[in-house]
């Protein structure tokens, strides 16, 4: 199912609620322009109610992996510069796709709507990338949520660049089975 309006297109994915947004990029001798976020157009295309309260931006070098984090808020994520390998893990125990992942190569012409309940991770493929995301709740050090180790054996994600550069904190994330003891790999 594809819905299109001038400047953007929404595509459903194999995960219920996860949406891939194609953004029309216009280039000329000066550079480029795109509408990365347009609430009215996205709502007309079927984006669920989404009221962002915080805008985060991460700059990452080539090979960096961030995640897998399942924050308790919806996220509209978009690399404003560079190329990333995005990996989304379904961490909703009641879902038919629980414990599965889907990957995308995202650049300036693509965004993802990631509802709460999904784990979000990415690896930078270009020399650097700027990853921008709008979220529906404020970050706080007191908020807890599942974070899964990027190289979890059960998930078996094929990260394109090895060895990956991973923060000390993310290296301590739990395995999927530790976070979800009732999980049975498929």
mmCIF file with all atom_site columns, C-alpha atoms in Angstrom:
data_model
loop_
_atom_site.group_PDB
_atom_site.id
_atom_site.type_symbol
_atom_site.label_atom_id
_atom_site.label_alt_id
_atom_site.label_comp_id
_atom_site.label_asym_id
_atom_site.label_entity_id
_atom_site.label_seq_id
_atom_site.pdbx_PDB_ins_code
_atom_site.Cartn_x
_atom_site.Cartn_y
_atom_site.Cartn_z
_atom_site.occupancy
_atom_site.B_iso_or_equiv
_atom_site.pdbx_formal_charge
_atom_site.auth_seq_id
_atom_site.auth_comp_id
_atom_site.auth_asym_id
_atom_site.auth_atom_id
_atom_site.pdbx_PDB_model_num
ATOM 1   C CA . UNK A 1 1   ? 0.000  0.000   0.000  1.00 0.00 ? 1   UNK A CA 1
ATOM 2   C CA . UNK A 1 2   ? 1.482  3.289   -1.137 1.00 0.00 ? 2   UNK A CA 1
ATOM 3   C CA . UNK A 1 3   ? 0.045  6.735   -0.519 1.00 0.00 ? 3   UNK A CA 1
ATOM 4   C CA . UNK A 1 4   ? 1.508  9.771   -2.269 1.00 0.00 ? 4   UNK A CA 1
ATOM 5   C CA . UNK A 1 5   ? 1.263  13.521  -2.016 1.00 0.00 ? 5   UNK A CA 1
ATOM 6   C CA . UNK A 1 6   ? 3.526  16.203  -3.501 1.00 0.00 ? 6   UNK A CA 1
ATOM 7   C CA . UNK A 1 7   ? 6.974  15.920  -1.896 1.00 0.00 ? 7   UNK A CA 1
ATOM 8   C CA . UNK A 1 8   ? 6.435  12.595  -0.048 1.00 0.00 ? 8   UNK A CA 1
ATOM 9   C CA . UNK A 1 9   ? 5.148  9.034   -0.246 1.00 0.00 ? 9   UNK A CA 1
ATOM 10  C CA . UNK A 1 10  ? 4.270  6.651   2.607  1.00 0.00 ? 10  UNK A CA 1
ATOM 11  C CA . UNK A 1 11  ? 4.881  2.925   2.174  1.00 0.00 ? 11  UNK A CA 1
ATOM 12  C CA . UNK A 1 12  ? 3.670  0.239   4.561  1.00 0.00 ? 12  UNK A CA 1
ATOM 13  C CA . UNK A 1 13  ? 6.228  -2.385  5.606  1.00 0.00 ? 13  UNK A CA 1
ATOM 14  C CA . UNK A 1 14  ? 5.863  -6.022  6.629  1.00 0.00 ? 14  UNK A CA 1
ATOM 15  C CA . UNK A 1 15  ? 5.646  -4.827  10.271 1.00 0.00 ? 15  UNK A CA 1
ATOM 16  C CA . UNK A 1 16  ? 2.247  -3.435  11.223 1.00 0.00 ? 16  UNK A CA 1
ATOM 17  C CA . UNK A 1 17  ? 2.587  0.273   12.041 1.00 0.00 ? 17  UNK A CA 1
ATOM 18  C CA . UNK A 1 18  ? 6.169  0.722   10.796 1.00 0.00 ? 18  UNK A CA 1
ATOM 19  C CA . UNK A 1 19  ? 6.168  3.095   7.822  1.00 0.00 ? 19  UNK A CA 1
ATOM 20  C CA . UNK A 1 20  ? 8.816  3.989   5.241  1.00 0.00 ? 20  UNK A CA 1
ATOM 21  C CA . UNK A 1 21  ? 8.514  7.545   3.957  1.00 0.00 ? 21  UNK A CA 1
ATOM 22  C CA . UNK A 1 22  ? 10.079 8.495   0.627  1.00 0.00 ? 22  UNK A CA 1
ATOM 23  C CA . UNK A 1 23  ? 10.918 12.181  0.444  1.00 0.00 ? 23  UNK A CA 1
ATOM 24  C CA . UNK A 1 24  ? 11.221 13.967  -2.892 1.00 0.00 ? 24  UNK A CA 1
ATOM 25  C CA . UNK A 1 25  ? 14.641 15.649  -3.040 1.00 0.00 ? 25  UNK A CA 1
ATOM 26  C CA . UNK A 1 26  ? 15.067 18.551  -5.427 1.00 0.00 ? 26  UNK A CA 1
ATOM 27  C CA . UNK A 1 27  ? 18.607 19.335  -6.516 1.00 0.00 ? 27  UNK A CA 1
ATOM 28  C CA . UNK A 1 28  ? 20.221 22.040  -8.570 1.00 0.00 ? 28  UNK A CA 1
ATOM 29  C CA . UNK A 1 29  ? 23.594 23.776  -8.789 1.00 0.00 ? 29  UNK A CA 1
ATOM 30  C CA . UNK A 1 30  ? 23.110 25.190  -5.253 1.00 0.00 ? 30  UNK A CA 1
ATOM 31  C CA . UNK A 1 31  ? 22.469 21.867  -3.538 1.00 0.00 ? 31  UNK A CA 1
ATOM 32  C CA . UNK A 1 32  ? 19.200 20.239  -2.538 1.00 0.00 ? 32  UNK A CA 1
ATOM 33  C CA . UNK A 1 33  ? 15.873 20.785  -0.808 1.00 0.00 ? 33  UNK A CA 1
ATOM 34  C CA . UNK A 1 34  ? 13.297 18.418  0.693  1.00 0.00 ? 34  UNK A CA 1
ATOM 35  C CA . UNK A 1 35  ? 10.348 18.563  3.036  1.00 0.00 ? 35  UNK A CA 1
ATOM 36  C CA . UNK A 1 36  ? 11.507 16.191  5.776  1.00 0.00 ? 36  UNK A CA 1
ATOM 37  C CA . UNK A 1 37  ? 8.468  16.779  7.986  1.00 0.00 ? 37  UNK A CA 1
ATOM 38  C CA . UNK A 1 38  ? 5.052  18.158  7.088  1.00 0.00 ? 38  UNK A CA 1
ATOM 39  C CA . UNK A 1 39  ? 2.395  17.275  9.673  1.00 0.00 ? 39  UNK A CA 1
ATOM 40  C CA . UNK A 1 40  ? -0.634 18.011  7.494  1.00 0.00 ? 40  UNK A CA 1
ATOM 41  C CA . UNK A 1 41  ? 0.603  16.106  4.426  1.00 0.00 ? 41  UNK A CA 1
ATOM 42  C CA . UNK A 1 42  ? 1.746  13.129  6.497  1.00 0.00 ? 42  UNK A CA 1
ATOM 43  C CA . UNK A 1 43  ? -1.599 12.983  8.316  1.00 0.00 ? 43  UNK A CA 1
ATOM 44  C CA . UNK A 1 44  ? -3.399 13.050  4.954  1.00 0.00 ? 44  UNK A CA 1
ATOM 45  C CA . UNK A 1 45  ? -1.228 10.107  3.871  1.00 0.00 ? 45  UNK A CA 1
ATOM 46  C CA . UNK A 1 46  ? -2.201 8.102   6.941  1.00 0.00 ? 46  UNK A CA 1
ATOM 47  C CA . UNK A 1 47  ? 0.541  8.765   9.469  1.00 0.00 ? 47  UNK A CA 1
ATOM 48  C CA . UNK A 1 48  ? -0.984 8.015   12.887 1.00 0.00 ? 48  UNK A CA 1
ATOM 49  C CA . UNK A 1 49  ? -1.455 10.859  15.336 1.00 0.00 ? 49  UNK A CA 1
ATOM 50  C CA . UNK A 1 50  ? 2.056  12.098  16.007 1.00 0.00 ? 50  UNK A CA 1
ATOM 51  C CA . UNK A 1 51  ? 2.812  15.161  18.103 1.00 0.00 ? 51  UNK A CA 1
ATOM 52  C CA . UNK A 1 52  ? 6.564  15.515  18.580 1.00 0.00 ? 52  UNK A CA 1
ATOM 53  C CA . UNK A 1 53  ? 7.834  17.156  21.761 1.00 0.00 ? 53  UNK A CA 1
ATOM 54  C CA . UNK A 1 54  ? 11.586 16.710  21.282 1.00 0.00 ? 54  UNK A CA 1
ATOM 55  C CA . UNK A 1 55  ? 13.961 16.792  18.310 1.00 0.00 ? 55  UNK A CA 1
ATOM 56  C CA . UNK A 1 56  ? 17.212 14.806  18.619 1.00 0.00 ? 56  UNK A CA 1
ATOM 57  C CA . UNK A 1 57  ? 20.191 14.808  16.285 1.00 0.00 ? 57  UNK A CA 1
ATOM 58  C CA . UNK A 1 58  ? 23.056 12.284  16.334 1.00 0.00 ? 58  UNK A CA 1
ATOM 59  C CA . UNK A 1 59  ? 26.302 12.664  14.398 1.00 0.00 ? 59  UNK A CA 1
ATOM 60  C CA . UNK A 1 60  ? 27.992 9.296   13.838 1.00 0.00 ? 60  UNK A CA 1
ATOM 61  C CA . UNK A 1 61  ? 31.191 8.202   12.130 1.00 0.00 ? 61  UNK A CA 1
ATOM 62  C CA . UNK A 1 62  ? 31.413 5.338   9.629  1.00 0.00 ? 62  UNK A CA 1
ATOM 63  C CA . UNK A 1 63  ? 30.865 1.944   11.252 1.00 0.00 ? 63  UNK A CA 1
ATOM 64  C CA . UNK A 1 64  ? 29.117 3.259   14.374 1.00 0.00 ? 64  UNK A CA 1
ATOM 65  C CA . UNK A 1 65  ? 26.132 1.194   15.555 1.00 0.00 ? 65  UNK A CA 1
ATOM 66  C CA . UNK A 1 66  ? 23.587 2.877   17.832 1.00 0.00 ? 66  UNK A CA 1
ATOM 67  C CA . UNK A 1 67  ? 20.890 0.762   19.457 1.00 0.00 ? 67  UNK A CA 1
ATOM 68  C CA . UNK A 1 68  ? 18.939 -1.533  19.648 1.00 0.00 ? 68  UNK A CA 1
ATOM 69  C CA . UNK A 1 69  ? 16.646 0.651   21.798 1.00 0.00 ? 69  UNK A CA 1
ATOM 70  C CA . UNK A 1 70  ? 12.880 0.314   22.256 1.00 0.00 ? 70  UNK A CA 1
ATOM 71  C CA . UNK A 1 71  ? 12.068 3.676   23.798 1.00 0.00 ? 71  UNK A CA 1
ATOM 72  C CA . UNK A 1 72  ? 8.494  4.131   25.036 1.00 0.00 ? 72  UNK A CA 1
ATOM 73  C CA . UNK A 1 73  ? 7.579  6.758   22.434 1.00 0.00 ? 73  UNK A CA 1
ATOM 74  C CA . UNK A 1 74  ? 6.905  7.046   18.719 1.00 0.00 ? 74  UNK A CA 1
ATOM 75  C CA . UNK A 1 75  ? 9.749  8.249   16.546 1.00 0.00 ? 75  UNK A CA 1
ATOM 76  C CA . UNK A 1 76  ? 10.030 9.892   13.113 1.00 0.00 ? 76  UNK A CA 1
ATOM 77  C CA . UNK A 1 77  ? 13.636 9.230   12.077 1.00 0.00 ? 77  UNK A CA 1
ATOM 78  C CA . UNK A 1 78  ? 15.467 10.679  9.099  1.00 0.00 ? 78  UNK A CA 1
ATOM 79  C CA . UNK A 1 79  ? 19.145 10.828  8.133  1.00 0.00 ? 79  UNK A CA 1
ATOM 80  C CA . UNK A 1 80  ? 19.584 14.459  7.158  1.00 0.00 ? 80  UNK A CA 1
ATOM 81  C CA . UNK A 1 81  ? 23.037 13.691  5.769  1.00 0.00 ? 81  UNK A CA 1
ATOM 82  C CA . UNK A 1 82  ? 24.798 10.483  4.800  1.00 0.00 ? 82  UNK A CA 1
ATOM 83  C CA . UNK A 1 83  ? 23.821 6.856   4.400  1.00 0.00 ? 83  UNK A CA 1
ATOM 84  C CA . UNK A 1 84  ? 22.748 4.508   7.180  1.00 0.00 ? 84  UNK A CA 1
ATOM 85  C CA . UNK A 1 85  ? 21.762 0.874   7.536  1.00 0.00 ? 85  UNK A CA 1
ATOM 86  C CA . UNK A 1 86  ? 18.629 0.974   9.696  1.00 0.00 ? 86  UNK A CA 1
ATOM 87  C CA . UNK A 1 87  ? 17.455 -2.090  11.596 1.00 0.00 ? 87  UNK A CA 1
ATOM 88  C CA . UNK A 1 88  ? 14.050 -2.245  13.254 1.00 0.00 ? 88  UNK A CA 1
ATOM 89  C CA . UNK A 1 89  ? 13.232 -5.118  15.626 1.00 0.00 ? 89  UNK A CA 1
ATOM 90  C CA . UNK A 1 90  ? 9.651  -5.979  16.523 1.00 0.00 ? 90  UNK A CA 1
ATOM 91  C CA . UNK A 1 91  ? 9.678  -6.076  20.335 1.00 0.00 ? 91  UNK A CA 1
ATOM 92  C CA . UNK A 1 92  ? 5.907  -6.316  20.785 1.00 0.00 ? 92  UNK A CA 1
ATOM 93  C CA . UNK A 1 93  ? 5.269  -9.742  22.415 1.00 0.00 ? 93  UNK A CA 1
ATOM 94  C CA . UNK A 1 94  ? 1.691  -9.901  21.090 1.00 0.00 ? 94  UNK A CA 1
ATOM 95  C CA . UNK A 1 95  ? 2.747  -9.279  17.472 1.00 0.00 ? 95  UNK A CA 1
ATOM 96  C CA . UNK A 1 96  ? 2.937  -11.964 14.772 1.00 0.00 ? 96  UNK A CA 1
ATOM 97  C CA . UNK A 1 97  ? 6.384  -10.597 13.860 1.00 0.00 ? 97  UNK A CA 1
ATOM 98  C CA . UNK A 1 98  ? 7.726  -10.481 17.452 1.00 0.00 ? 98  UNK A CA 1
ATOM 99  C CA . UNK A 1 99  ? 11.472 -11.121 17.511 1.00 0.00 ? 99  UNK A CA 1
ATOM 100 C CA . UNK A 1 100 ? 11.968 -10.466 13.813 1.00 0.00 ? 100 UNK A CA 1
ATOM 101 C CA . UNK A 1 101 ? 13.821 -7.588  12.230 1.00 0.00 ? 101 UNK A CA 1
ATOM 102 C CA . UNK A 1 102 ? 13.694 -5.632  9.008  1.00 0.00 ? 102 UNK A CA 1
ATOM 103 C CA . UNK A 1 103 ? 16.461 -3.501  7.507  1.00 0.00 ? 103 UNK A CA 1
ATOM 104 C CA . UNK A 1 104 ? 16.609 -0.482  5.231  1.00 0.00 ? 104 UNK A CA 1
ATOM 105 C CA . UNK A 1 105 ? 19.309 1.653   3.664  1.00 0.00 ? 105 UNK A CA 1
ATOM 106 C CA . UNK A 1 106 ? 18.274 5.216   4.394  1.00 0.00 ? 106 UNK A CA 1
ATOM 107 C CA . UNK A 1 107 ? 19.610 8.451   2.975  1.00 0.00 ? 107 UNK A CA 1
ATOM 108 C CA . UNK A 1 108 ? 18.316 12.011  2.779  1.00 0.00 ? 108 UNK A CA 1
ATOM 109 C CA . UNK A 1 109 ? 15.386 10.838  0.636  1.00 0.00 ? 109 UNK A CA 1
ATOM 110 C CA . UNK A 1 110 ? 14.006 8.399   3.212  1.00 0.00 ? 110 UNK A CA 1
ATOM 111 C CA . UNK A 1 111 ? 12.528 8.469   6.711  1.00 0.00 ? 111 UNK A CA 1
ATOM 112 C CA . UNK A 1 112 ? 10.936 5.949   9.047  1.00 0.00 ? 112 UNK A CA 1
ATOM 113 C CA . UNK A 1 113 ? 7.962  6.229   11.349 1.00 0.00 ? 113 UNK A CA 1
ATOM 114 C CA . UNK A 1 114 ? 8.834  3.879   14.219 1.00 0.00 ? 114 UNK A CA 1
ATOM 115 C CA . UNK A 1 115 ? 5.977  3.317   16.694 1.00 0.00 ? 115 UNK A CA 1
ATOM 116 C CA . UNK A 1 116 ? 6.723  2.493   20.308 1.00 0.00 ? 116 UNK A CA 1
ATOM 117 C CA . UNK A 1 117 ? 7.215  -1.216  20.749 1.00 0.00 ? 117 UNK A CA 1
ATOM 118 C CA . UNK A 1 118 ? 9.877  -1.453  18.064 1.00 0.00 ? 118 UNK A CA 1
ATOM 119 C CA . UNK A 1 119 ? 13.603 -1.547  18.704 1.00 0.00 ? 119 UNK A CA 1
ATOM 120 C CA . UNK A 1 120 ? 15.487 0.980   16.622 1.00 0.00 ? 120 UNK A CA 1
ATOM 121 C CA . UNK A 1 121 ? 19.143 0.703   15.610 1.00 0.00 ? 121 UNK A CA 1
ATOM 122 C CA . UNK A 1 122 ? 21.362 1.899   12.813 1.00 0.00 ? 122 UNK A CA 1
ATOM 123 C CA . UNK A 1 123 ? 24.908 1.709   11.485 1.00 0.00 ? 123 UNK A CA 1
ATOM 124 C CA . UNK A 1 124 ? 26.579 4.550   9.587  1.00 0.00 ? 124 UNK A CA 1
ATOM 125 C CA . UNK A 1 125 ? 27.685 3.472   6.107  1.00 0.00 ? 125 UNK A CA 1
ATOM 126 C CA . UNK A 1 126 ? 29.061 6.789   4.809  1.00 0.00 ? 126 UNK A CA 1
ATOM 127 C CA . UNK A 1 127 ? 32.096 8.596   6.253  1.00 0.00 ? 127 UNK A CA 1
ATOM 128 C CA . UNK A 1 128 ? 29.655 10.214  8.674  1.00 0.00 ? 128 UNK A CA 1
ATOM 129 C CA . UNK A 1 129 ? 25.911 10.622  8.956  1.00 0.00 ? 129 UNK A CA 1
ATOM 130 C CA . UNK A 1 130 ? 23.542 12.984  10.727 1.00 0.00 ? 130 UNK A CA 1
ATOM 131 C CA . UNK A 1 131 ? 20.503 11.145  12.085 1.00 0.00 ? 131 UNK A CA 1
ATOM 132 C CA . UNK A 1 132 ? 17.594 13.354  13.090 1.00 0.00 ? 132 UNK A CA 1
ATOM 133 C CA . UNK A 1 133 ? 14.530 12.127  14.925 1.00 0.00 ? 133 UNK A CA 1
ATOM 134 C CA . UNK A 1 134 ? 11.374 13.615  16.351 1.00 0.00 ? 134 UNK A CA 1
ATOM 135 C CA . UNK A 1 135 ? 9.872  11.869  19.391 1.00 0.00 ? 135 UNK A CA 1
ATOM 136 C CA . UNK A 1 136 ? 6.522  12.021  21.200 1.00 0.00 ? 136 UNK A CA 1
ATOM 137 C CA . UNK A 1 137 ? 7.904  12.145  24.747 1.00 0.00 ? 137 UNK A CA 1
ATOM 138 C CA . UNK A 1 138 ? 10.794 13.819  26.523 1.00 0.00 ? 138 UNK A CA 1
ATOM 139 C CA . UNK A 1 139 ? 13.923 11.826  27.221 1.00 0.00 ? 139 UNK A CA 1
ATOM 140 C CA . UNK A 1 140 ? 14.804 11.412  30.885 1.00 0.00 ? 140 UNK A CA 1
ATOM 141 C CA . UNK A 1 141 ? 17.524 9.417   32.635 1.00 0.00 ? 141 UNK A CA 1
ATOM 142 C CA . UNK A 1 142 ? 14.750 7.894   34.753 1.00 0.00 ? 142 UNK A CA 1
ATOM 143 C CA . UNK A 1 143 ? 12.972 6.300   31.770 1.00 0.00 ? 143 UNK A CA 1
ATOM 144 C CA . UNK A 1 144 ? 13.701 2.603   31.364 1.00 0.00 ? 144 UNK A CA 1
ATOM 145 C CA . UNK A 1 145 ? 13.109 0.548   28.252 1.00 0.00 ? 145 UNK A CA 1
ATOM 146 C CA . UNK A 1 146 ? 14.440 -2.641  26.653 1.00 0.00 ? 146 UNK A CA 1
ATOM 147 C CA . UNK A 1 147 ? 17.830 -2.304  24.991 1.00 0.00 ? 147 UNK A CA 1
ATOM 148 C CA . UNK A 1 148 ? 19.179 -5.315  23.136 1.00 0.00 ? 148 UNK A CA 1
ATOM 149 C CA . UNK A 1 149 ? 22.806 -6.081  22.275 1.00 0.00 ? 149 UNK A CA 1
ATOM 150 C CA . UNK A 1 150 ? 23.468 -5.234  18.630 1.00 0.00 ? 150 UNK A CA 1
ATOM 151 C CA . UNK A 1 151 ? 25.038 -8.628  17.862 1.00 0.00 ? 151 UNK A CA 1
ATOM 152 C CA . UNK A 1 152 ? 22.370 -10.797 19.515 1.00 0.00 ? 152 UNK A CA 1
ATOM 153 C CA . UNK A 1 153 ? 22.655 -14.372 18.228 1.00 0.00 ? 153 UNK A CA 1
ATOM 154 C CA . UNK A 1 154 ? 18.916 -14.986 18.009 1.00 0.00 ? 154 UNK A CA 1
ATOM 155 C CA . UNK A 1 155 ? 18.263 -11.820 16.013 1.00 0.00 ? 155 UNK A CA 1
ATOM 156 C CA . UNK A 1 156 ? 21.254 -12.547 13.733 1.00 0.00 ? 156 UNK A CA 1
ATOM 157 C CA . UNK A 1 157 ? 21.395 -9.056  12.210 1.00 0.00 ? 157 UNK A CA 1
ATOM 158 C CA . UNK A 1 158 ? 23.873 -8.833  9.329  1.00 0.00 ? 158 UNK A CA 1
ATOM 159 C CA . UNK A 1 159 ? 25.580 -5.509  10.062 1.00 0.00 ? 159 UNK A CA 1
ATOM 160 C CA . UNK A 1 160 ? 27.374 -4.357  6.889  1.00 0.00 ? 160 UNK A CA 1
ATOM 161 C CA . UNK A 1 161 ? 30.555 -3.042  8.552  1.00 0.00 ? 161 UNK A CA 1
ATOM 162 C CA . UNK A 1 162 ? 32.673 -5.155  10.858 1.00 0.00 ? 162 UNK A CA 1
ATOM 163 C CA . UNK A 1 163 ? 34.017 -4.554  13.357 1.00 0.00 ? 163 UNK A CA 1
ATOM 164 C CA . UNK A 1 164 ? 31.311 -2.167  14.454 1.00 0.00 ? 164 UNK A CA 1
ATOM 165 C CA . UNK A 1 165 ? 32.002 0.826   16.699 1.00 0.00 ? 165 UNK A CA 1
ATOM 166 C CA . UNK A 1 166 ? 29.651 0.473   19.678 1.00 0.00 ? 166 UNK A CA 1
ATOM 167 C CA . UNK A 1 167 ? 29.395 2.499   22.892 1.00 0.00 ? 167 UNK A CA 1
ATOM 168 C CA . UNK A 1 168 ? 30.374 0.884   26.189 1.00 0.00 ? 168 UNK A CA 1
ATOM 169 C CA . UNK A 1 169 ? 26.763 1.282   27.325 1.00 0.00 ? 169 UNK A CA 1
ATOM 170 C CA . UNK A 1 170 ? 25.315 -0.498  24.263 1.00 0.00 ? 170 UNK A CA 1
ATOM 171 C CA . UNK A 1 171 ? 27.865 -3.320  24.633 1.00 0.00 ? 171 UNK A CA 1
ATOM 172 C CA . UNK A 1 172 ? 26.229 -4.067  28.016 1.00 0.00 ? 172 UNK A CA 1
ATOM 173 C CA . UNK A 1 173 ? 22.693 -4.363  26.606 1.00 0.00 ? 173 UNK A CA 1
ATOM 174 C CA . UNK A 1 174 ? 20.840 -7.590  27.314 1.00 0.00 ? 174 UNK A CA 1
ATOM 175 C CA . UNK A 1 175 ? 20.221 -10.350 24.811 1.00 0.00 ? 175 UNK A CA 1
ATOM 176 C CA . UNK A 1 176 ? 16.757 -10.694 23.345 1.00 0.00 ? 176 UNK A CA 1
ATOM 177 C CA . UNK A 1 177 ? 16.121 -13.835 25.439 1.00 0.00 ? 177 UNK A CA 1
ATOM 178 C CA . UNK A 1 178 ? 17.177 -12.024 28.619 1.00 0.00 ? 178 UNK A CA 1
ATOM 179 C CA . UNK A 1 179 ? 14.775 -9.185  27.881 1.00 0.00 ? 179 UNK A CA 1
ATOM 180 C CA . UNK A 1 180 ? 11.988 -11.537 26.759 1.00 0.00 ? 180 UNK A CA 1
ATOM 181 C CA . UNK A 1 181 ? 12.425 -14.924 28.534 1.00 0.00 ? 181 UNK A CA 1
ATOM 182 C CA . UNK A 1 182 ? 9.338  -16.412 26.837 1.00 0.00 ? 182 UNK A CA 1
ATOM 183 C CA . UNK A 1 183 ? 10.786 -15.716 23.356 1.00 0.00 ? 183 UNK A CA 1
ATOM 184 C CA . UNK A 1 184 ? 11.310 -18.731 21.130 1.00 0.00 ? 184 UNK A CA 1
ATOM 185 C CA . UNK A 1 185 ? 13.400 -18.082 18.025 1.00 0.00 ? 185 UNK A CA 1
ATOM 186 C CA . UNK A 1 186 ? 11.752 -18.795 14.680 1.00 0.00 ? 186 UNK A CA 1
#
